[in-house]
XYZ file of C-alpha atoms in Angstrom:
636
model
C -26.297 152.608 -61.867
C -26.710 150.511 -58.723
C -28.550 153.290 -56.956
C -30.983 153.791 -59.858
C -31.471 150.025 -60.089
C -32.203 149.611 -56.375
C -34.762 152.404 -56.427
C -36.461 150.990 -59.537
C -36.624 147.485 -58.075
C -38.067 148.827 -54.816
C -40.820 150.621 -56.735
C -41.599 147.526 -58.809
C -41.683 145.111 -55.871
C -44.023 147.394 -53.962
C -46.337 147.660 -56.962
C -46.292 143.958 -57.867
C -47.023 142.877 -54.280
C -49.962 145.261 -53.781
C -53.226 143.331 -54.385
C -55.283 146.489 -53.856
C -54.233 147.681 -57.304
C -57.162 146.685 -59.555
C -56.752 144.372 -62.547
C -57.635 147.240 -64.886
C -57.840 151.005 -64.643
C -58.996 152.869 -67.715
C -58.308 156.455 -68.730
C -59.529 158.626 -71.571
C -57.084 160.025 -74.133
C -57.867 163.497 -72.807
C -56.874 162.514 -69.264
C -53.631 160.919 -70.413
C -52.737 163.975 -72.466
C -53.373 166.126 -69.416
C -51.121 163.954 -67.273
C -48.280 163.266 -69.699
C -48.266 165.315 -72.886
C -45.583 167.929 -73.385
C -42.122 168.486 -74.852
C -39.056 166.690 -73.521
C -37.115 168.605 -70.859
C -34.045 170.549 -71.943
C -32.316 169.798 -68.633
C -32.014 166.588 -66.560
C -34.756 165.662 -64.109
C -34.146 163.876 -60.784
C -34.609 160.135 -61.172
C -36.881 160.045 -58.153
C -39.253 162.447 -59.905
C -39.239 160.285 -63.014
C -40.065 157.156 -60.991
C -42.829 159.005 -59.158
C -44.311 160.129 -62.460
C -44.280 156.541 -63.718
C -45.854 155.312 -60.503
C -48.591 157.943 -60.484
C -49.359 158.762 -64.117
C -48.289 155.798 -66.263
C -48.313 152.389 -64.579
C -51.703 152.804 -62.845
C -53.379 153.045 -66.270
C -52.622 149.549 -67.507
C -54.095 146.118 -67.151
C -52.472 144.219 -64.318
C -52.363 140.757 -65.847
C -50.694 139.221 -62.777
C -53.661 140.174 -60.553
C -55.288 137.027 -59.094
C -58.671 138.252 -60.322
C -57.499 138.866 -63.884
C -59.527 136.267 -65.784
C -60.055 138.125 -69.071
C -58.768 137.377 -72.577
C -55.754 135.071 -72.165
C -53.630 136.484 -69.350
C -49.867 136.767 -69.262
C -48.658 136.340 -65.710
C -44.880 136.544 -65.653
C -42.404 135.628 -62.938
C -39.795 137.798 -61.287
C -36.741 135.708 -62.334
C -37.959 135.890 -65.940
C -38.317 139.676 -65.613
C -34.733 139.828 -64.366
C -33.709 137.824 -67.427
C -35.378 140.502 -69.551
C -33.426 143.125 -67.608
C -30.161 141.301 -68.333
C -30.952 141.131 -72.054
C -31.876 144.837 -72.128
C -29.033 146.093 -69.956
C -26.454 144.187 -71.998
C -28.320 145.187 -75.176
C -27.849 141.685 -76.534
C -28.233 141.325 -80.285
C -29.351 137.736 -80.873
C -29.434 137.710 -84.664
C -26.038 136.211 -85.483
C -23.835 133.566 -83.902
C -20.795 135.795 -84.358
C -22.242 138.466 -82.042
C -24.231 136.271 -79.668
C -22.838 132.746 -79.435
C -23.891 132.431 -75.779
C -27.473 133.688 -76.147
C -27.841 131.761 -79.419
C -26.848 128.521 -77.706
C -29.368 129.279 -74.933
C -32.070 129.724 -77.573
C -31.094 126.410 -79.185
C -31.289 124.734 -75.756
C -34.708 126.263 -74.976
C -36.059 125.299 -78.393
C -34.705 121.794 -77.808
C -36.733 121.582 -74.579
C -39.863 122.655 -76.432
C -39.293 120.088 -79.205
C -38.932 117.316 -76.632
C -42.139 118.309 -74.831
C -44.094 118.470 -78.099
C -42.651 115.278 -79.588
C -40.694 116.889 -82.432
C -37.400 115.482 -83.752
C -34.214 117.145 -82.441
C -33.287 118.526 -85.870
C -36.596 120.372 -86.345
C -36.340 124.104 -87.012
C -37.460 126.730 -84.527
C -37.217 130.360 -83.474
C -38.421 132.630 -80.675
C -40.534 135.535 -81.946
C -42.635 138.340 -80.507
C -45.821 136.323 -80.032
C -48.403 134.050 -81.589
C -49.337 136.501 -84.344
C -45.744 136.687 -85.562
C -45.394 132.909 -85.292
C -48.549 132.248 -87.331
C -47.465 134.589 -90.103
C -43.969 133.087 -90.122
C -45.480 129.608 -90.440
C -47.694 130.611 -93.372
C -44.736 132.221 -95.142
C -42.583 129.124 -94.579
C -45.334 126.859 -95.916
C -45.787 128.961 -99.041
C -42.052 128.985 -99.707
C -41.764 125.225 -99.185
C -44.729 124.342 -101.417
C -44.942 126.980 -104.147
C -42.307 129.696 -103.755
C -43.755 133.009 -104.908
C -47.451 133.672 -104.355
C -49.743 131.638 -106.592
C -53.436 132.350 -107.297
C -54.168 128.616 -107.063
C -53.223 128.024 -103.415
C -55.820 127.973 -100.635
C -55.647 128.422 -96.851
C -58.129 126.604 -94.551
C -59.040 127.479 -90.973
C -62.039 127.301 -88.666
C -64.221 130.214 -87.625
C -62.633 129.861 -84.163
C -59.122 130.523 -85.512
C -57.213 133.469 -84.097
C -57.592 136.759 -85.937
C -53.846 136.798 -86.582
C -54.435 134.243 -89.333
C -56.529 136.829 -91.202
C -53.776 139.385 -90.702
C -51.134 136.936 -91.936
C -53.187 136.089 -95.018
C -53.744 139.766 -95.776
C -50.053 140.656 -95.410
C -48.925 137.713 -97.533
C -51.329 138.527 -100.361
C -54.073 135.907 -100.071
C -57.249 137.020 -101.828
C -60.672 136.363 -100.250
C -61.274 133.400 -102.580
C -58.000 131.856 -101.332
C -59.102 131.607 -97.696
C -61.713 129.084 -96.525
C -63.241 129.891 -93.124
C -64.982 126.678 -92.056
C -67.756 126.271 -89.455
C -67.162 124.338 -86.245
C -69.355 121.717 -84.569
C -71.318 121.986 -81.317
C -68.056 121.582 -79.360
C -66.501 124.468 -81.335
C -64.057 122.121 -83.040
C -63.372 121.854 -86.766
C -65.053 118.660 -88.024
C -62.592 116.532 -90.045
C -65.313 115.726 -92.597
C -65.921 119.448 -93.214
C -62.229 120.029 -93.850
C -62.033 117.009 -96.160
C -65.048 118.167 -98.175
C -63.632 121.681 -98.605
C -60.201 120.379 -99.641
C -61.660 117.901 -102.115
C -63.948 120.518 -103.668
C -60.970 122.787 -104.286
C -58.906 119.959 -105.769
C -61.757 119.188 -108.195
C -61.877 122.886 -109.123
C -58.159 122.906 -109.960
C -57.027 124.694 -106.821
C -54.136 123.650 -104.624
C -54.647 123.157 -100.866
C -51.663 124.827 -99.256
C -52.150 125.343 -95.529
C -54.520 123.957 -92.900
C -54.532 125.700 -89.521
C -55.950 123.859 -86.493
C -56.455 125.184 -82.971
C -54.934 123.740 -79.808
C -56.655 126.117 -77.426
C -58.911 128.456 -79.414
C -59.097 131.923 -77.883
C -62.910 131.996 -77.682
C -63.537 128.714 -75.899
C -60.194 126.970 -75.381
C -61.374 124.246 -77.768
C -58.848 121.788 -79.180
C -59.398 120.427 -82.675
C -59.038 116.735 -83.510
C -55.373 117.167 -84.340
C -54.477 113.649 -85.474
C -57.491 113.359 -87.771
C -56.970 116.803 -89.297
C -53.274 116.102 -89.805
C -54.074 112.935 -91.743
C -56.591 114.721 -93.973
C -54.206 117.603 -94.711
C -51.218 115.379 -95.424
C -53.229 113.008 -97.627
C -53.953 115.991 -99.879
C -50.471 117.471 -99.814
C -51.257 120.447 -97.558
C -49.057 121.868 -94.818
C -50.628 121.193 -91.396
C -50.172 123.949 -88.810
C -51.296 123.909 -85.177
C -51.882 127.227 -83.446
C -51.095 126.186 -79.874
C -50.256 129.683 -78.661
C -52.623 129.264 -75.733
C -52.800 125.534 -75.068
C -49.488 124.140 -76.257
C -47.653 124.055 -72.953
C -50.463 122.000 -71.421
C -48.435 119.045 -72.778
C -46.370 119.400 -69.611
C -49.299 117.879 -67.688
C -50.769 114.409 -68.001
C -54.212 115.768 -68.926
C -52.769 118.121 -71.481
C -50.752 115.428 -73.242
C -53.933 113.456 -73.790
C -55.901 116.449 -75.064
C -53.131 117.480 -77.469
C -52.510 114.035 -78.944
C -51.490 114.392 -82.569
C -49.789 117.787 -82.194
C -46.475 116.106 -82.978
C -47.761 115.407 -86.518
C -47.955 119.110 -87.369
C -45.613 120.620 -89.938
C -45.434 123.730 -87.760
C -46.581 124.712 -84.267
C -47.125 128.111 -82.677
C -46.382 128.365 -78.942
C -46.564 131.340 -76.600
C -44.239 131.113 -73.575
C -45.743 134.416 -72.398
C -48.970 132.545 -71.708
C -48.777 129.155 -69.974
C -45.029 129.208 -69.466
C -45.353 132.400 -67.408
C -42.876 134.594 -69.260
C -43.179 138.388 -69.556
C -44.369 139.646 -72.923
C -43.125 139.490 -75.603
C -42.255 135.845 -76.068
C -43.644 133.608 -78.799
C -42.236 130.587 -80.590
C -42.559 128.781 -83.905
C -41.409 125.197 -84.376
C -41.181 123.716 -87.887
C -40.811 119.961 -88.335
C -38.806 120.194 -91.567
C -35.088 120.694 -91.057
C -34.097 124.099 -92.452
C -37.756 124.827 -93.163
C -37.338 128.375 -91.855
C -33.913 129.023 -93.320
C -35.069 128.233 -96.852
C -37.912 130.754 -96.467
C -36.074 133.651 -94.835
C -32.284 133.461 -95.306
C -30.877 136.441 -97.188
C -27.184 137.362 -96.860
C -26.272 140.825 -98.148
C -22.648 141.867 -98.545
C -22.674 143.870 -95.342
C -23.386 140.692 -93.316
C -20.714 138.504 -94.924
C -18.589 138.702 -91.735
C -21.386 136.954 -89.804
C -20.972 133.657 -91.635
C -22.247 130.772 -89.506
C -19.717 128.431 -87.957
C -20.303 124.681 -88.191
C -23.118 123.795 -85.776
C -24.088 127.401 -85.113
C -27.091 129.342 -86.287
C -27.896 132.896 -87.258
C -31.433 133.300 -85.969
C -31.877 136.335 -88.216
C -31.888 133.812 -91.092
C -34.902 131.989 -89.648
C -37.488 134.739 -89.401
C -38.590 138.257 -90.226
C -36.343 140.193 -87.840
C -32.706 140.979 -88.448
C -32.331 142.909 -85.211
C -33.784 140.779 -82.419
C -33.374 140.559 -78.650
C -32.319 137.563 -76.586
C -35.754 136.225 -75.619
C -34.323 132.894 -74.468
C -32.584 134.434 -71.444
C -35.767 134.899 -69.422
C -37.069 131.413 -70.246
C -33.760 129.779 -69.370
C -33.352 131.680 -66.095
C -36.916 131.133 -64.841
C -37.028 127.416 -65.700
C -33.723 126.840 -63.954
C -34.749 128.899 -60.924
C -38.126 127.236 -60.318
C -37.596 123.841 -61.953
C -39.965 122.358 -64.509
C -42.189 120.721 -61.875
C -43.278 124.153 -60.605
C -44.571 125.069 -64.063
C -46.372 121.733 -64.352
C -48.020 122.345 -60.990
C -49.103 125.880 -61.984
C -50.733 124.616 -65.194
C -52.444 121.764 -63.359
C -53.760 124.201 -60.754
C -55.230 126.370 -63.520
C -57.005 123.333 -64.948
C -58.351 122.416 -61.514
C -59.639 125.942 -60.939
C -61.347 125.998 -64.345
C -63.075 122.778 -63.305
C -64.214 124.557 -60.130
C -65.772 127.279 -62.291
C -67.513 124.680 -64.464
C -69.010 122.903 -61.434
C -70.195 126.189 -59.939
C -71.828 127.257 -63.219
C -73.552 123.901 -63.718
C -74.806 123.834 -60.122
C -76.271 127.327 -60.298
C -79.859 128.036 -61.297
C -78.740 131.457 -62.497
C -75.969 130.398 -64.870
C -75.886 128.351 -68.055
C -72.871 127.034 -69.956
C -72.504 128.410 -73.479
C -69.780 126.013 -74.657
C -68.033 122.905 -73.383
C -65.232 124.102 -71.060
C -61.765 123.430 -72.433
C -58.311 123.991 -70.955
C -58.758 126.996 -68.638
C -61.661 128.656 -70.487
C -65.286 128.559 -69.327
C -67.968 130.408 -71.327
C -71.379 130.950 -69.747
C -74.035 133.558 -69.128
C -76.440 134.520 -66.402
C -80.152 134.043 -66.890
C -82.165 137.165 -66.141
C -85.903 136.398 -65.844
C -86.683 140.089 -66.327
C -85.003 140.161 -69.762
C -87.663 140.807 -72.405
C -85.640 139.319 -75.279
C -82.201 138.094 -76.290
C -80.905 141.627 -76.873
C -81.795 142.687 -73.329
C -80.287 139.479 -71.945
C -77.065 140.328 -73.796
C -77.123 143.876 -72.415
C -77.617 142.669 -68.836
C -74.722 140.234 -69.121
C -72.604 143.031 -70.586
C -73.586 145.027 -67.491
C -72.097 142.247 -65.354
C -68.765 142.530 -67.175
C -68.726 146.306 -66.658
C -69.879 146.048 -63.034
C -67.202 143.520 -62.143
C -64.537 145.788 -63.610
C -65.829 148.711 -61.541
C -65.815 146.563 -58.386
C -62.034 145.894 -58.739
C -62.668 142.304 -57.569
C -61.628 140.935 -60.918
C -61.800 141.247 -64.661
C -63.468 138.951 -67.171
C -64.085 139.384 -70.878
C -66.942 138.555 -73.205
C -67.313 136.938 -76.572
C -70.026 135.829 -78.976
C -70.641 132.165 -79.653
C -72.929 131.469 -82.601
C -74.149 135.033 -82.271
C -74.958 134.756 -78.556
C -73.287 136.960 -75.953
C -71.207 134.969 -73.441
C -69.266 135.744 -70.293
C -65.794 134.263 -70.568
C -63.421 133.296 -67.765
C -59.870 132.188 -68.530
C -57.912 130.787 -65.580
C -54.184 130.983 -66.207
C -52.483 133.129 -63.565
C -50.248 131.364 -61.065
C -51.469 133.928 -58.514
C -55.154 132.903 -58.775
C -56.691 130.791 -55.995
C -60.144 129.331 -55.392
C -61.217 132.219 -53.168
C -60.540 134.732 -55.941
C -62.766 132.815 -58.328
C -65.512 132.394 -55.755
C -65.614 136.157 -55.172
C -65.910 136.807 -58.909
C -68.612 134.171 -59.370
C -70.557 135.472 -56.346
C -70.589 138.922 -57.940
C -71.703 137.592 -61.317
C -74.433 135.433 -59.816
C -76.000 137.845 -57.354
C -75.249 141.446 -58.362
C -78.001 143.685 -59.648
C -76.737 145.556 -62.690
C -78.030 147.865 -65.362
C -77.927 146.879 -69.037
C -74.782 147.957 -70.818
C -73.662 148.193 -74.434
C -70.532 146.643 -75.767
C -68.690 149.870 -75.012
C -67.149 150.098 -78.462
C -65.647 153.411 -79.463
C -65.206 154.394 -83.099
C -61.418 154.653 -83.513
C -61.774 156.924 -86.537
C -60.277 154.377 -88.929
C -61.013 150.870 -90.145
C -59.575 148.416 -87.641
C -60.441 145.495 -89.894
C -59.523 146.629 -93.428
C -60.878 144.519 -96.226
C -58.302 143.055 -98.612
C -60.823 143.677 -101.417
C -60.605 147.443 -100.879
C -57.072 147.662 -102.294
C -56.445 148.145 -106.033
C -55.016 144.627 -106.175
C -57.981 143.191 -104.281
C -60.557 144.883 -106.512
C -58.776 143.738 -109.659
C -58.425 140.185 -108.354
C -62.103 140.066 -107.394
C -63.168 141.154 -110.868
C -60.923 138.561 -112.488
C -61.415 135.523 -110.284
C -64.292 135.586 -107.814
C -67.326 133.554 -108.872
C -70.714 135.208 -109.331
C -74.161 133.859 -108.722
C -75.603 131.558 -111.370
C -77.881 133.373 -113.761
C -76.087 136.667 -113.148
C -73.485 136.576 -115.934
C -72.756 140.180 -114.923
C -75.759 141.393 -116.879
C -77.520 144.585 -115.797
C -80.296 143.790 -113.362
C -83.495 145.647 -112.531
C -83.767 148.077 -109.650
C -85.742 146.994 -106.595
C -89.055 148.651 -105.740
C -89.015 149.868 -102.124
C -92.775 149.340 -101.652
C -92.477 145.709 -102.722
C -89.452 145.264 -100.475
C -91.490 146.266 -97.410
C -94.017 143.494 -98.083
C -91.374 140.852 -97.393
C -91.054 139.460 -93.873
C -87.379 140.379 -93.567
C -88.084 144.081 -94.152
C -91.493 144.439 -92.506
C -89.977 146.329 -89.583
C -88.137 148.873 -91.740
C -89.619 152.404 -91.513
C -91.109 153.495 -94.835
C -88.853 156.540 -95.056
C -85.764 154.300 -94.863
C -86.914 151.696 -97.372
C -85.508 153.590 -100.373
C -82.005 153.433 -98.900
C -82.296 149.706 -98.327
C -83.738 149.066 -101.799
C -80.900 151.030 -103.385
C -78.438 148.401 -102.155
C -80.128 145.599 -104.091
C -80.928 144.590 -107.653
C -83.501 142.150 -108.994
C -82.451 138.788 -110.447
C -84.600 136.203 -112.254
C -83.813 132.484 -112.440
C -85.384 129.504 -114.175
C -86.392 126.219 -112.597
C -83.301 124.111 -112.025
C -80.837 127.015 -112.000
C -78.099 126.724 -109.379
C -78.043 129.998 -107.490
C -75.032 129.223 -105.308
C -72.731 126.201 -105.325
C -71.428 124.598 -102.145
C -67.816 125.581 -101.341
C -67.579 128.422 -103.866
C -66.548 131.849 -102.619
C -69.293 134.125 -103.921
C -70.605 136.491 -101.234
C -74.001 137.811 -102.449
C -77.031 137.791 -100.118
C -80.401 136.769 -101.576
C -84.037 137.470 -100.622
C -86.743 135.574 -102.510
C -89.493 137.817 -103.870
C -91.375 135.145 -105.820
C -90.930 131.402 -106.291
C -89.276 128.543 -104.423
C -85.804 127.103 -103.936
C -84.127 124.193 -102.142
C -81.018 124.190 -99.961
C -79.008 121.039 -100.555
C -75.827 119.349 -99.406
C -74.974 116.429 -101.614
C -78.157 114.357 -102.056
C -79.738 115.746 -98.879
C -82.261 118.601 -98.890
C -81.627 120.792 -95.856
C -84.458 123.290 -96.322
C -87.143 124.481 -98.720
C -87.387 128.233 -99.275
C -90.287 130.365 -100.466
C -91.159 134.016 -101.018
C -89.902 136.139 -98.114
C -87.129 133.709 -97.162
C -83.467 134.604 -97.560
C -80.185 132.750 -97.976
C -76.467 133.435 -98.370
C -76.083 135.335 -95.096
C -73.248 133.140 -93.769
C -70.965 133.727 -96.756
C -71.967 137.402 -96.977
C -70.875 138.213 -93.423
C -67.234 139.178 -92.900
C -65.107 136.979 -90.629
C -62.089 139.256 -90.798
C -60.203 141.411 -93.307
C -62.697 140.519 -96.038
C -62.315 136.765 -95.531
C -65.382 134.686 -94.749
C -67.210 131.413 -95.036
C -67.454 129.678 -98.397
C -70.914 128.630 -99.469
C -71.824 125.846 -97.050
C -74.645 124.457 -99.184
C -75.981 124.531 -102.736
C -79.195 126.451 -103.468
C -81.245 125.434 -106.525
C -84.381 127.060 -107.943
C -87.337 124.645 -107.758
C -89.603 127.044 -109.675
C -89.180 130.241 -111.623
C -87.639 132.707 -109.212
C -87.465 136.420 -108.717
C -84.873 137.464 -106.142
C -83.522 140.616 -104.586
C -79.732 140.374 -104.541
C -77.568 142.381 -102.155
C -74.087 142.161 -103.651
C -70.875 141.240 -101.901
C -70.092 143.503 -98.913
C -73.604 144.979 -98.730
C -74.984 142.814 -95.925
C -73.222 144.645 -93.107
C -74.471 147.963 -94.496
C -77.984 146.533 -94.819
C -77.945 145.390 -91.185
C -76.923 148.876 -90.062
C -79.551 150.625 -92.181
C -82.293 148.206 -91.104
C -81.654 146.951 -87.536
C -84.883 144.927 -87.486
C -83.713 143.031 -90.559
C -80.265 142.701 -89.024
C -81.767 141.017 -85.970
C -83.509 138.419 -88.150
C -80.271 137.791 -90.061
C -78.331 137.296 -86.812
C -80.955 134.839 -85.587
C -80.674 132.951 -88.879
C -76.877 132.810 -88.536
C -77.220 131.294 -85.071
C -79.777 128.748 -86.264
C -78.146 127.792 -89.557
C -74.498 127.373 -88.598
C -73.749 123.630 -88.665
C -73.360 122.014 -85.250
C -72.618 118.377 -86.002
């Protein structure tokens, strides 16, 4: 055992200390099958051969998130003492689900959770558990909130989040049975933060409609931009209306260890639950997430189940069975690595590493703002800076996007570093996230030099069809279809009556479809039906969850919010595109304004879920819709 361990450690230390290994090396499925596929051996193989195979055919084809030039996504740059803690937990095969079988590791987890509560400002008796990551923590929080407020699933409860929320919230809602009309995706302001007044308006509209606000999720370090919502204000609004207030601080939560971070995260202590990810800014190896719940026994009441075969594991006074606080019965001792690494380095080292990341992100911001070639795409926040390069030769926005995508691909090929991209209000953005404790100023300067001065060819997004739906729509299940028929609102004037077919020739006369080839117009027209409305009819109501997309063929309409008219629409104009687009898993924006007919109207209606198909069938129309989305999303 010692000999195998020494040889494994030697291989790992050599690999981890070699900066010539790039931050990412890709491989096709065919290449990996060629290298690795085959039956297991009938006879033993020499351990040296196994290590060599790992070193040559497995480990090279991964992302190296500890590389100093790894600036993509949100990195996870672990430490060696924490990795040794993981080795201890694995080698001893520690089961950390019951106090009876893991009193020592359970007490370590209680101690670690106690540290986290102190840093955040939670009371000592708050509940908490270490989980696999932020996705698991967010789902656990939503389940705990539902249990605390309503018990079994109710069709009246509603979940609220911003369009910058992590995709795991959509997954959690889908798994826990929330229908599309039970999830409100709300637009952010120009700083990519959820405006308190928008949340208040959405909550109040649902209360008036007889719904029950259940769960408000705020961001403390949104993945796209690092933005931090106004936590104290949102907490007050949620609590005033009886909703559970959750803060997803998977990325930014541990910034509270720094003076700057404490100021930015003011109000986080008012949350009913908080997601944290030690495998991000606490520099732990994956997997390591955390959920804290302010209410004492808030997790136990949601998850504790004691079958007969676990009666021997009864909790002693003062102990805890962590299997009673979450989804997993069998769970590893995640606290070991946190406890070991914090004791080895001391808390000040982690504070210094976070502060250095913040300083380096500020360096990136200054360099971007000083450059004539770059432009900021969002206010920098925490360690995230979103920007793009201006290319004078770009003929339009699509070519500008393609050239910036070429920069992302070219940087990856250079092995100098790795960044990722995102879209902000429909616009392509380069995205740098500084988190690694290995990153220094010279690494960032090399990456920025490449991005500013390299000549690159346009590139696509590089998406590959996986052969299955990676974002399944909750409405495509039998339950979802039945629920939609029973509960989702329909456009005014529709009343589910048969509507006339749309004439393809007339469709082509409208501005939106003028670029559609004549031979494809029939396919587009087949998606729509014709609807007529009288003067004064309300076509869509602000905050409802209908998802139809409308194009005006004849007549006029007004877009209103309260007593304010936002826009006047005429023949050829369209509306409803924000609600019709999918945010994730079939969830999307509610109607953000009311539209009223100001004359007799004839409209072409593309029903719920047709807009994405329309944009694929008619790319020229899709481009106009995307431009409208960018222009019409609220900013203030």
